[in-house]
């Protein structure tokens, strides 16, 4: 889950088939938007990725910490 611009997003993350490090995450926003992210885990609890919100905004993100 995350909050972007005052909108709360919640969803699920899954690992890509055959990969223990790379995955996809998708979430729905409390105001009707949605978010899609691709990520790579650097350890069991830390990773980085890129996301795109349905309004076209893109950004990098950090997982864990």
mmCIF file of C-alpha atoms in Angstrom:
data_model
loop_
_atom_site.group_PDB
_atom_site.id
_atom_site.type_symbol
_atom_site.label_atom_id
_atom_site.label_comp_id
_atom_site.label_asym_id
_atom_site.label_seq_id
_atom_site.Cartn_x
_atom_site.Cartn_y
_atom_site.Cartn_z
ATOM 1 C CA UNK A 1 0.000 0.000 0.000
ATOM 2 C CA UNK A 2 1.038 3.603 -0.542
ATOM 3 C CA UNK A 3 -0.315 7.150 -0.513
ATOM 4 C CA UNK A 4 0.293 9.370 -3.543
ATOM 5 C CA UNK A 5 -1.076 12.899 -3.698
ATOM 6 C CA UNK A 6 -3.565 12.188 -0.922
ATOM 7 C CA UNK A 7 -4.953 9.050 -2.604
ATOM 8 C CA UNK A 8 -4.492 5.713 -0.833
ATOM 9 C CA UNK A 9 -3.524 2.760 -3.044
ATOM 10 C CA UNK A 10 -3.721 -0.901 -2.020
ATOM 11 C CA UNK A 11 -3.126 -4.071 -4.023
ATOM 12 C CA UNK A 12 -0.975 -7.133 -4.510
ATOM 13 C CA UNK A 13 2.561 -7.932 -5.592
ATOM 14 C CA UNK A 14 3.736 -11.115 -7.314
ATOM 15 C CA UNK A 15 7.086 -12.420 -8.533
ATOM 16 C CA UNK A 16 7.589 -13.063 -12.221
ATOM 17 C CA UNK A 17 7.585 -16.727 -13.237
ATOM 18 C CA UNK A 18 11.044 -18.225 -12.850
ATOM 19 C CA UNK A 19 12.444 -15.212 -10.961
ATOM 20 C CA UNK A 20 13.082 -14.895 -7.244
ATOM 21 C CA UNK A 21 13.930 -11.181 -7.544
ATOM 22 C CA UNK A 22 11.711 -9.494 -10.173
ATOM 23 C CA UNK A 23 8.012 -8.868 -9.863
ATOM 24 C CA UNK A 24 4.908 -6.845 -10.619
ATOM 25 C CA UNK A 25 2.605 -4.943 -8.283
ATOM 26 C CA UNK A 26 -0.819 -3.467 -9.016
ATOM 27 C CA UNK A 27 -3.104 -1.419 -6.833
ATOM 28 C CA UNK A 28 -6.411 0.418 -6.832
ATOM 29 C CA UNK A 29 -6.748 3.922 -5.432
ATOM 30 C CA UNK A 30 -9.382 5.218 -3.033
ATOM 31 C CA UNK A 31 -10.418 7.831 -5.643
ATOM 32 C CA UNK A 32 -10.634 5.465 -8.626
ATOM 33 C CA UNK A 33 -7.057 5.635 -9.935
ATOM 34 C CA UNK A 34 -4.794 2.612 -10.319
ATOM 35 C CA UNK A 35 -1.042 2.001 -10.145
ATOM 36 C CA UNK A 36 1.240 -0.536 -11.838
ATOM 37 C CA UNK A 37 4.827 -1.194 -10.713
ATOM 38 C CA UNK A 38 7.753 -3.387 -11.788
ATOM 39 C CA UNK A 39 10.334 -4.097 -9.113
ATOM 40 C CA UNK A 40 13.566 -5.952 -8.364
ATOM 41 C CA UNK A 41 14.355 -7.168 -4.855
ATOM 42 C CA UNK A 42 17.979 -6.718 -3.749
ATOM 43 C CA UNK A 43 17.423 -8.792 -0.591
ATOM 44 C CA UNK A 44 14.468 -10.519 1.073
ATOM 45 C CA UNK A 45 13.089 -7.182 2.325
ATOM 46 C CA UNK A 46 14.668 -4.408 0.194
ATOM 47 C CA UNK A 47 14.180 -3.513 -3.464
ATOM 48 C CA UNK A 48 13.653 -0.806 -6.080
ATOM 49 C CA UNK A 49 11.298 -0.318 -8.995
ATOM 50 C CA UNK A 50 9.355 1.966 -11.306
ATOM 51 C CA UNK A 51 5.651 2.775 -11.157
ATOM 52 C CA UNK A 52 3.033 4.356 -13.400
ATOM 53 C CA UNK A 53 -0.219 5.842 -12.128
ATOM 54 C CA UNK A 54 -3.312 5.867 -14.355
ATOM 55 C CA UNK A 55 -3.007 9.664 -14.714
ATOM 56 C CA UNK A 56 0.303 9.110 -16.569
ATOM 57 C CA UNK A 57 2.682 10.000 -13.724
ATOM 58 C CA UNK A 58 5.778 7.782 -13.496
ATOM 59 C CA UNK A 59 8.276 7.534 -10.667
ATOM 60 C CA UNK A 60 10.847 5.308 -8.992
ATOM 61 C CA UNK A 61 10.148 3.631 -5.668
ATOM 62 C CA UNK A 62 11.940 1.825 -2.856
ATOM 63 C CA UNK A 63 10.535 -1.295 -1.180
ATOM 64 C CA UNK A 64 11.150 -1.937 2.520
ATOM 65 C CA UNK A 65 13.304 0.052 4.798
#
